[in-house]
Every structure is written in structure tokens, then in C-alpha cells.
mmCIF file with all atom_site columns, C-alpha atoms in Angstrom:
data_model
loop_
_atom_site.group_PDB
_atom_site.id
_atom_site.type_symbol
_atom_site.label_atom_id
_atom_site.label_alt_id
_atom_site.label_comp_id
_atom_site.label_asym_id
_atom_site.label_entity_id
_atom_site.label_seq_id
_atom_site.pdbx_PDB_ins_code
_atom_site.Cartn_x
_atom_site.Cartn_y
_atom_site.Cartn_z
_atom_site.occupancy
_atom_site.B_iso_or_equiv
_atom_site.pdbx_formal_charge
_atom_site.auth_seq_id
_atom_site.auth_comp_id
_atom_site.auth_asym_id
_atom_site.auth_atom_id
_atom_site.pdbx_PDB_model_num
ATOM 1   C CA . MET A 1 1   ? 0.000   0.000  0.000   1.00 51.00 ? 1   MET A CA 1
ATOM 2   C CA . ASN A 1 2   ? 1.432   3.398  -1.002  1.00 58.00 ? 2   ASN A CA 1
ATOM 3   C CA . SER A 1 3   ? 1.170   5.981  1.729   1.00 73.00 ? 3   SER A CA 1
ATOM 4   C CA . GLU A 1 4   ? 1.008   9.701  1.142   1.00 81.00 ? 4   GLU A CA 1
ATOM 5   C CA . PRO A 1 5   ? 4.331   11.486 1.802   1.00 83.00 ? 5   PRO A CA 1
ATOM 6   C CA . VAL A 1 6   ? 4.463   13.306 5.121   1.00 92.00 ? 6   VAL A CA 1
ATOM 7   C CA . VAL A 1 7   ? 4.594   17.095 5.322   1.00 96.00 ? 7   VAL A CA 1
ATOM 8   C CA . LEU A 1 8   ? 6.438   18.565 8.310   1.00 95.00 ? 8   LEU A CA 1
ATOM 9   C CA . LEU A 1 9   ? 7.585   22.008 9.410   1.00 97.00 ? 9   LEU A CA 1
ATOM 10  C CA . ARG A 1 10  ? 11.053  22.606 10.876  1.00 95.00 ? 10  ARG A CA 1
ATOM 11  C CA . GLU A 1 11  ? 12.273  25.968 12.095  1.00 92.00 ? 11  GLU A CA 1
ATOM 12  C CA . ALA A 1 12  ? 14.782  27.444 9.629   1.00 90.00 ? 12  ALA A CA 1
ATOM 13  C CA . THR A 1 13  ? 18.380  27.987 10.681  1.00 84.00 ? 13  THR A CA 1
ATOM 14  C CA . ASP A 1 14  ? 21.203  30.022 9.150   1.00 70.00 ? 14  ASP A CA 1
ATOM 15  C CA . GLU A 1 15  ? 23.539  27.163 8.380   1.00 73.00 ? 15  GLU A CA 1
ATOM 16  C CA . LYS A 1 16  ? 21.044  24.647 7.021   1.00 77.00 ? 16  LYS A CA 1
ATOM 17  C CA . ASP A 1 17  ? 18.536  26.661 5.102   1.00 89.00 ? 17  ASP A CA 1
ATOM 18  C CA . LEU A 1 18  ? 19.509  30.173 4.060   1.00 87.00 ? 18  LEU A CA 1
ATOM 19  C CA . GLU A 1 19  ? 21.190  29.345 0.756   1.00 87.00 ? 19  GLU A CA 1
ATOM 20  C CA . LEU A 1 20  ? 18.255  27.283 -0.472  1.00 88.00 ? 20  LEU A CA 1
ATOM 21  C CA . MET A 1 21  ? 15.752  29.888 0.706   1.00 87.00 ? 21  MET A CA 1
ATOM 22  C CA . MET A 1 22  ? 17.645  32.556 -1.227  1.00 84.00 ? 22  MET A CA 1
ATOM 23  C CA . ALA A 1 23  ? 17.571  30.465 -4.393  1.00 86.00 ? 23  ALA A CA 1
ATOM 24  C CA . TRP A 1 24  ? 13.812  30.016 -4.048  1.00 86.00 ? 24  TRP A CA 1
ATOM 25  C CA . ARG A 1 25  ? 13.214  33.699 -3.237  1.00 81.00 ? 25  ARG A CA 1
ATOM 26  C CA . SER A 1 26  ? 15.329  34.738 -6.220  1.00 81.00 ? 26  SER A CA 1
ATOM 27  C CA . ASP A 1 27  ? 13.198  32.826 -8.722  1.00 79.00 ? 27  ASP A CA 1
ATOM 28  C CA . SER A 1 28  ? 10.888  35.162 -10.659 1.00 72.00 ? 28  SER A CA 1
ATOM 29  C CA . GLU A 1 29  ? 7.928   32.756 -10.431 1.00 78.00 ? 29  GLU A CA 1
ATOM 30  C CA . THR A 1 30  ? 8.261   32.868 -6.646  1.00 73.00 ? 30  THR A CA 1
ATOM 31  C CA . TYR A 1 31  ? 8.987   36.519 -5.997  1.00 64.00 ? 31  TYR A CA 1
ATOM 32  C CA . ARG A 1 32  ? 6.274   37.814 -8.303  1.00 70.00 ? 32  ARG A CA 1
ATOM 33  C CA . GLY A 1 33  ? 3.931   36.851 -5.452  1.00 67.00 ? 33  GLY A CA 1
ATOM 34  C CA . PHE A 1 34  ? 5.845   39.057 -2.990  1.00 71.00 ? 34  PHE A CA 1
ATOM 35  C CA . TYR A 1 35  ? 4.669   42.638 -2.621  1.00 63.00 ? 35  TYR A CA 1
ATOM 36  C CA . SER A 1 36  ? 8.067   44.159 -1.929  1.00 69.00 ? 36  SER A CA 1
ATOM 37  C CA . GLN A 1 37  ? 10.439  42.191 -4.182  1.00 66.00 ? 37  GLN A CA 1
ATOM 38  C CA . GLU A 1 38  ? 10.798  42.972 -7.874  1.00 77.00 ? 38  GLU A CA 1
ATOM 39  C CA . LYS A 1 39  ? 14.126  41.324 -8.746  1.00 80.00 ? 39  LYS A CA 1
ATOM 40  C CA . PRO A 1 40  ? 16.455  38.537 -7.573  1.00 79.00 ? 40  PRO A CA 1
ATOM 41  C CA . LEU A 1 41  ? 18.064  39.136 -4.208  1.00 78.00 ? 41  LEU A CA 1
ATOM 42  C CA . THR A 1 42  ? 21.679  39.700 -3.399  1.00 84.00 ? 42  THR A CA 1
ATOM 43  C CA . TRP A 1 43  ? 23.133  37.583 -0.615  1.00 83.00 ? 43  TRP A CA 1
ATOM 44  C CA . GLU A 1 44  ? 23.322  40.685 1.606   1.00 86.00 ? 44  GLU A CA 1
ATOM 45  C CA . GLU A 1 45  ? 19.654  41.527 1.010   1.00 84.00 ? 45  GLU A CA 1
ATOM 46  C CA . HIS A 1 46  ? 18.639  37.988 1.853   1.00 81.00 ? 46  HIS A CA 1
ATOM 47  C CA . LEU A 1 47  ? 20.737  37.932 5.045   1.00 81.00 ? 47  LEU A CA 1
ATOM 48  C CA . ASP A 1 48  ? 19.353  41.310 6.109   1.00 83.00 ? 48  ASP A CA 1
ATOM 49  C CA . TRP A 1 49  ? 15.803  40.021 5.590   1.00 77.00 ? 49  TRP A CA 1
ATOM 50  C CA . PHE A 1 50  ? 16.422  36.850 7.591   1.00 80.00 ? 50  PHE A CA 1
ATOM 51  C CA . ARG A 1 51  ? 18.271  38.602 10.406  1.00 79.00 ? 51  ARG A CA 1
ATOM 52  C CA . SER A 1 52  ? 15.612  41.308 10.649  1.00 77.00 ? 52  SER A CA 1
ATOM 53  C CA . ARG A 1 53  ? 13.192  38.673 11.884  1.00 74.00 ? 53  ARG A CA 1
ATOM 54  C CA . ASN A 1 54  ? 13.047  38.985 15.641  1.00 69.00 ? 54  ASN A CA 1
ATOM 55  C CA . LYS A 1 55  ? 11.590  36.767 18.322  1.00 76.00 ? 55  LYS A CA 1
ATOM 56  C CA . ASP A 1 56  ? 8.116   37.650 17.071  1.00 85.00 ? 56  ASP A CA 1
ATOM 57  C CA . TRP A 1 57  ? 8.661   35.806 13.748  1.00 87.00 ? 57  TRP A CA 1
ATOM 58  C CA . ARG A 1 58  ? 9.151   32.134 12.935  1.00 90.00 ? 58  ARG A CA 1
ATOM 59  C CA . THR A 1 59  ? 10.398  30.895 9.596   1.00 91.00 ? 59  THR A CA 1
ATOM 60  C CA . PHE A 1 60  ? 9.708   27.216 8.968   1.00 94.00 ? 60  PHE A CA 1
ATOM 61  C CA . VAL A 1 61  ? 11.108  25.041 6.194   1.00 96.00 ? 61  VAL A CA 1
ATOM 62  C CA . ILE A 1 62  ? 8.517   22.730 4.688   1.00 97.00 ? 62  ILE A CA 1
ATOM 63  C CA . ILE A 1 63  ? 9.754   19.141 4.616   1.00 96.00 ? 63  ILE A CA 1
ATOM 64  C CA . TYR A 1 64  ? 7.964   16.903 2.120   1.00 96.00 ? 64  TYR A CA 1
ATOM 65  C CA . ASP A 1 65  ? 8.900   13.261 1.731   1.00 92.00 ? 65  ASP A CA 1
ATOM 66  C CA . GLY A 1 66  ? 12.132  13.982 3.616   1.00 92.00 ? 66  GLY A CA 1
ATOM 67  C CA . ARG A 1 67  ? 13.316  16.949 1.537   1.00 94.00 ? 67  ARG A CA 1
ATOM 68  C CA . LYS A 1 68  ? 13.097  20.728 1.807   1.00 95.00 ? 68  LYS A CA 1
ATOM 69  C CA . VAL A 1 69  ? 10.500  22.137 -0.579  1.00 96.00 ? 69  VAL A CA 1
ATOM 70  C CA . GLY A 1 70  ? 9.349   25.539 0.663   1.00 95.00 ? 70  GLY A CA 1
ATOM 71  C CA . VAL A 1 71  ? 8.841   27.978 3.501   1.00 94.00 ? 71  VAL A CA 1
ATOM 72  C CA . VAL A 1 72  ? 6.048   28.991 5.869   1.00 96.00 ? 72  VAL A CA 1
ATOM 73  C CA . THR A 1 73  ? 6.370   32.098 7.990   1.00 90.00 ? 73  THR A CA 1
ATOM 74  C CA . VAL A 1 74  ? 4.321   33.167 10.970  1.00 94.00 ? 74  VAL A CA 1
ATOM 75  C CA . GLY A 1 75  ? 4.983   36.580 12.329  1.00 89.00 ? 75  GLY A CA 1
ATOM 76  C CA . GLN A 1 76  ? 3.958   39.407 14.552  1.00 89.00 ? 76  GLN A CA 1
ATOM 77  C CA . LEU A 1 77  ? 3.478   36.887 17.328  1.00 88.00 ? 77  LEU A CA 1
ATOM 78  C CA . ASP A 1 78  ? 3.352   39.722 19.861  1.00 86.00 ? 78  ASP A CA 1
ATOM 79  C CA . TYR A 1 79  ? 0.126   40.856 18.187  1.00 82.00 ? 79  TYR A CA 1
ATOM 80  C CA . TRP A 1 80  ? -3.286  39.282 18.789  1.00 81.00 ? 80  TRP A CA 1
ATOM 81  C CA . GLU A 1 81  ? -3.620  38.502 15.086  1.00 89.00 ? 81  GLU A CA 1
ATOM 82  C CA . PRO A 1 82  ? -0.329  37.095 13.710  1.00 95.00 ? 82  PRO A CA 1
ATOM 83  C CA . GLU A 1 83  ? 0.494   36.965 10.029  1.00 92.00 ? 83  GLU A CA 1
ATOM 84  C CA . SER A 1 84  ? 1.095   33.819 7.992   1.00 94.00 ? 84  SER A CA 1
ATOM 85  C CA . GLY A 1 85  ? 2.743   33.351 4.614   1.00 92.00 ? 85  GLY A CA 1
ATOM 86  C CA . ILE A 1 86  ? 3.990   30.576 2.372   1.00 93.00 ? 86  ILE A CA 1
ATOM 87  C CA . TYR A 1 87  ? 5.905   29.803 -0.770  1.00 90.00 ? 87  TYR A CA 1
ATOM 88  C CA . ILE A 1 88  ? 6.739   26.492 -2.403  1.00 93.00 ? 88  ILE A CA 1
ATOM 89  C CA . GLY A 1 89  ? 10.232  26.645 -3.844  1.00 92.00 ? 89  GLY A CA 1
ATOM 90  C CA . GLU A 1 90  ? 10.078  23.263 -5.549  1.00 93.00 ? 90  GLU A CA 1
ATOM 91  C CA . LYS A 1 91  ? 8.132   24.103 -8.689  1.00 91.00 ? 91  LYS A CA 1
ATOM 92  C CA . THR A 1 92  ? 7.129   20.502 -9.411  1.00 92.00 ? 92  THR A CA 1
ATOM 93  C CA . LEU A 1 93  ? 5.160   20.435 -6.153  1.00 93.00 ? 93  LEU A CA 1
ATOM 94  C CA . ARG A 1 94  ? 3.145   23.606 -6.708  1.00 89.00 ? 94  ARG A CA 1
ATOM 95  C CA . GLY A 1 95  ? -0.564  22.883 -6.894  1.00 90.00 ? 95  GLY A CA 1
ATOM 96  C CA . LYS A 1 96  ? -0.124  19.396 -5.407  1.00 93.00 ? 96  LYS A CA 1
ATOM 97  C CA . GLY A 1 97  ? -1.534  20.127 -1.930  1.00 94.00 ? 97  GLY A CA 1
ATOM 98  C CA . VAL A 1 98  ? 1.803   20.452 -0.135  1.00 96.00 ? 98  VAL A CA 1
ATOM 99  C CA . GLY A 1 99  ? 1.248   24.137 0.622   1.00 95.00 ? 99  GLY A CA 1
ATOM 100 C CA . LYS A 1 100 ? -2.208  23.456 1.994   1.00 96.00 ? 100 LYS A CA 1
ATOM 101 C CA . LYS A 1 101 ? -0.874  20.768 4.330   1.00 96.00 ? 101 LYS A CA 1
ATOM 102 C CA . ALA A 1 102 ? 1.960   23.043 5.444   1.00 97.00 ? 102 ALA A CA 1
ATOM 103 C CA . LEU A 1 103 ? -0.394  25.955 6.148   1.00 96.00 ? 103 LEU A CA 1
ATOM 104 C CA . LYS A 1 104 ? -2.639  23.633 8.142   1.00 96.00 ? 104 LYS A CA 1
ATOM 105 C CA . LEU A 1 105 ? 0.391   22.787 10.296  1.00 97.00 ? 105 LEU A CA 1
ATOM 106 C CA . ALA A 1 106 ? 1.162   26.489 10.774  1.00 96.00 ? 106 ALA A CA 1
ATOM 107 C CA . ILE A 1 107 ? -2.459  27.176 11.720  1.00 96.00 ? 107 ILE A CA 1
ATOM 108 C CA . ALA A 1 108 ? -2.319  24.315 14.241  1.00 95.00 ? 108 ALA A CA 1
ATOM 109 C CA . TRP A 1 109 ? 0.956   25.755 15.617  1.00 95.00 ? 109 TRP A CA 1
ATOM 110 C CA . LEU A 1 110 ? -0.765  29.120 16.133  1.00 95.00 ? 110 LEU A CA 1
ATOM 111 C CA . ARG A 1 111 ? -3.855  27.499 17.618  1.00 94.00 ? 111 ARG A CA 1
ATOM 112 C CA . GLU A 1 112 ? -1.701  25.570 20.127  1.00 93.00 ? 112 GLU A CA 1
ATOM 113 C CA . ARG A 1 113 ? -0.418  28.952 21.286  1.00 93.00 ? 113 ARG A CA 1
ATOM 114 C CA . ASN A 1 114 ? -4.005  30.156 21.774  1.00 92.00 ? 114 ASN A CA 1
ATOM 115 C CA . TYR A 1 115 ? -4.217  32.594 18.894  1.00 93.00 ? 115 TYR A CA 1
ATOM 116 C CA . ARG A 1 116 ? -7.779  33.059 17.668  1.00 93.00 ? 116 ARG A CA 1
ATOM 117 C CA . TYR A 1 117 ? -6.988  34.683 14.320  1.00 95.00 ? 117 TYR A CA 1
ATOM 118 C CA . THR A 1 118 ? -4.313  34.737 11.675  1.00 95.00 ? 118 THR A CA 1
ATOM 119 C CA . ARG A 1 119 ? -4.115  36.969 8.662   1.00 95.00 ? 119 ARG A CA 1
ATOM 120 C CA . THR A 1 120 ? -2.228  37.310 5.430   1.00 95.00 ? 120 THR A CA 1
ATOM 121 C CA . THR A 1 121 ? -1.871  39.770 2.604   1.00 93.00 ? 121 THR A CA 1
ATOM 122 C CA . ILE A 1 122 ? -2.023  38.537 -0.975  1.00 93.00 ? 122 ILE A CA 1
ATOM 123 C CA . LYS A 1 123 ? -1.431  40.379 -4.207  1.00 91.00 ? 123 LYS A CA 1
ATOM 124 C CA . ASP A 1 124 ? -4.738  40.628 -6.044  1.00 94.00 ? 124 ASP A CA 1
ATOM 125 C CA . ASP A 1 125 ? -3.319  38.928 -9.152  1.00 90.00 ? 125 ASP A CA 1
ATOM 126 C CA . ASN A 1 126 ? -2.007  35.920 -7.197  1.00 91.00 ? 126 ASN A CA 1
ATOM 127 C CA . VAL A 1 127 ? -4.948  33.662 -8.002  1.00 93.00 ? 127 VAL A CA 1
ATOM 128 C CA . ASN A 1 128 ? -3.310  30.454 -6.727  1.00 92.00 ? 128 ASN A CA 1
ATOM 129 C CA . SER A 1 129 ? -2.603  31.900 -3.283  1.00 93.00 ? 129 SER A CA 1
ATOM 130 C CA . ILE A 1 130 ? -6.094  33.352 -3.049  1.00 95.00 ? 130 ILE A CA 1
ATOM 131 C CA . LYS A 1 131 ? -7.574  29.917 -3.835  1.00 96.00 ? 131 LYS A CA 1
ATOM 132 C CA . LEU A 1 132 ? -5.277  28.242 -1.300  1.00 96.00 ? 132 LEU A CA 1
ATOM 133 C CA . TYR A 1 133 ? -6.152  30.598 1.534   1.00 96.00 ? 133 TYR A CA 1
ATOM 134 C CA . HIS A 1 134 ? -9.875  30.518 0.704   1.00 96.00 ? 134 HIS A CA 1
ATOM 135 C CA . SER A 1 135 ? -9.759  26.692 0.809   1.00 96.00 ? 135 SER A CA 1
ATOM 136 C CA . LEU A 1 136 ? -8.570  26.960 4.408   1.00 96.00 ? 136 LEU A CA 1
ATOM 137 C CA . GLY A 1 137 ? -11.333 29.356 5.420   1.00 95.00 ? 137 GLY A CA 1
ATOM 138 C CA . PHE A 1 138 ? -9.591  32.719 5.059   1.00 97.00 ? 138 PHE A CA 1
ATOM 139 C CA . LEU A 1 139 ? -11.939 35.542 4.072   1.00 97.00 ? 139 LEU A CA 1
ATOM 140 C CA . ARG A 1 140 ? -11.020 38.774 2.322   1.00 97.00 ? 140 ARG A CA 1
ATOM 141 C CA . ILE A 1 141 ? -11.620 41.618 4.746   1.00 96.00 ? 141 ILE A CA 1
ATOM 142 C CA . GLY A 1 142 ? -10.363 44.560 2.706   1.00 95.00 ? 142 GLY A CA 1
ATOM 143 C CA . GLU A 1 143 ? -7.550  46.206 0.830   1.00 93.00 ? 143 GLU A CA 1
ATOM 144 C CA . ALA A 1 144 ? -4.122  46.077 2.461   1.00 90.00 ? 144 ALA A CA 1
ATOM 145 C CA . ARG A 1 145 ? -2.109  48.164 0.006   1.00 89.00 ? 145 ARG A CA 1
ATOM 146 C CA . GLU A 1 146 ? -2.733  49.072 -3.588  1.00 90.00 ? 146 GLU A CA 1
ATOM 147 C CA . GLY A 1 147 ? -3.040  45.808 -5.533  1.00 89.00 ? 147 GLY A CA 1
ATOM 148 C CA . GLU A 1 148 ? -3.042  43.686 -2.389  1.00 92.00 ? 148 GLU A CA 1
ATOM 149 C CA . SER A 1 149 ? -5.827  42.427 -0.131  1.00 95.00 ? 149 SER A CA 1
ATOM 150 C CA . LEU A 1 150 ? -5.982  41.430 3.521   1.00 96.00 ? 150 LEU A CA 1
ATOM 151 C CA . TYR A 1 151 ? -7.406  38.022 4.436   1.00 97.00 ? 151 TYR A CA 1
ATOM 152 C CA . ARG A 1 152 ? -8.248  36.697 7.899   1.00 97.00 ? 152 ARG A CA 1
ATOM 153 C CA . LEU A 1 153 ? -8.966  33.302 9.395   1.00 96.00 ? 153 LEU A CA 1
ATOM 154 C CA . LYS A 1 154 ? -10.883 32.981 12.623  1.00 95.00 ? 154 LYS A CA 1
ATOM 155 C CA . MET A 1 155 ? -9.650  29.840 14.310  1.00 87.00 ? 155 MET A CA 1
ATOM 156 C CA . THR A 1 156 ? -11.866 27.932 16.680  1.00 74.00 ? 156 THR A CA 1
ATOM 157 C CA . MET A 1 157 ? -10.055 26.194 19.466  1.00 57.00 ? 157 MET A CA 1
ATOM 158 C CA . SER A 1 158 ? -11.785 22.851 18.970  1.00 50.00 ? 158 SER A CA 1
ATOM 159 C CA . ALA A 1 159 ? -11.649 22.557 15.190  1.00 46.00 ? 159 ALA A CA 1
ATOM 160 C CA . THR A 1 160 ? -8.849  20.908 13.311  1.00 47.00 ? 160 THR A CA 1
ATOM 161 C CA . PRO A 1 161 ? -7.258  22.841 10.473  1.00 44.00 ? 161 PRO A CA 1
#
């Protein structure tokens, strides 16, 4: 019997993950979904981004079938409504349900810490991300910035993601 590969989240570390994360973030298909990135990153820009994350942010590497395939972030943990984000760096796995499973794990991680809401911002032309977040129960609640909308998920403490 074939079993479905397992999706796990592991907190990212400098030595193990930064180079791969930079390669993913420097791919035009990936960064076109980012509001503030319009070109490939330099190593210094990538390091500055990673190091700017303080104790209120977690960056998780998505492990699928034993290999690194993407990133989930949860941030602003000092706020009552933390932010979540995702990108799948392994192009062959986009649209295969890996991102959905990874976001469910991130939502469960937030729920275990007694957060009642999480939010995200998505560029209005990022149809795949909008579909993904809607499939998990996120609702559009308004415009975030020009060309980008704010989505929120109300998490119930007893429900599973």
C-alpha cells in the first residue's frame, strides 16, 4: 500500500537553510507573489531580511517526503492577530496540496499557542494563493495596500485545520 508522503515544518536555521531559501526567493515565479520584491536578491539583502526577523517571527522550512521544498512564515506573534505566509520553492510540487498541508500545520501551531486569528496579505493577481487561503477558510476583509488584499482566518479552538 502506497502511503502519502508526510509534510512537516522545521524551524529554519542560518547554516542549514539560508542558501536554499535565497535560491527560491530569487526565482521570478516565486517573488512575483511578494509585494516588496521585484528582482532577484543579493546575498546581503537575503541575510538582512532573515536577520531582521526577531523573536516575534518564525520561519519554517517545509519538509515533504524527507526533503526541503518551501517555507512557511508566521509573524507578529506579539500581536493578537499574527500573520502567515507561504511559498513552495520546488516548482514541481506547486498545486499538489503540499502548501495546503503546510499551512494547516502552521495554523495548528498558532492554535496551540491560543491565537484566535491569523491573517495574510495577498497580491490581487495571485490567483493560486487566493484559492489556497480561501480553501482553508480565510476571508477577504479589505484592501491592504494598492493591488493587495488582507485576508483573515478565525480559528476555533476545537476545530482541526
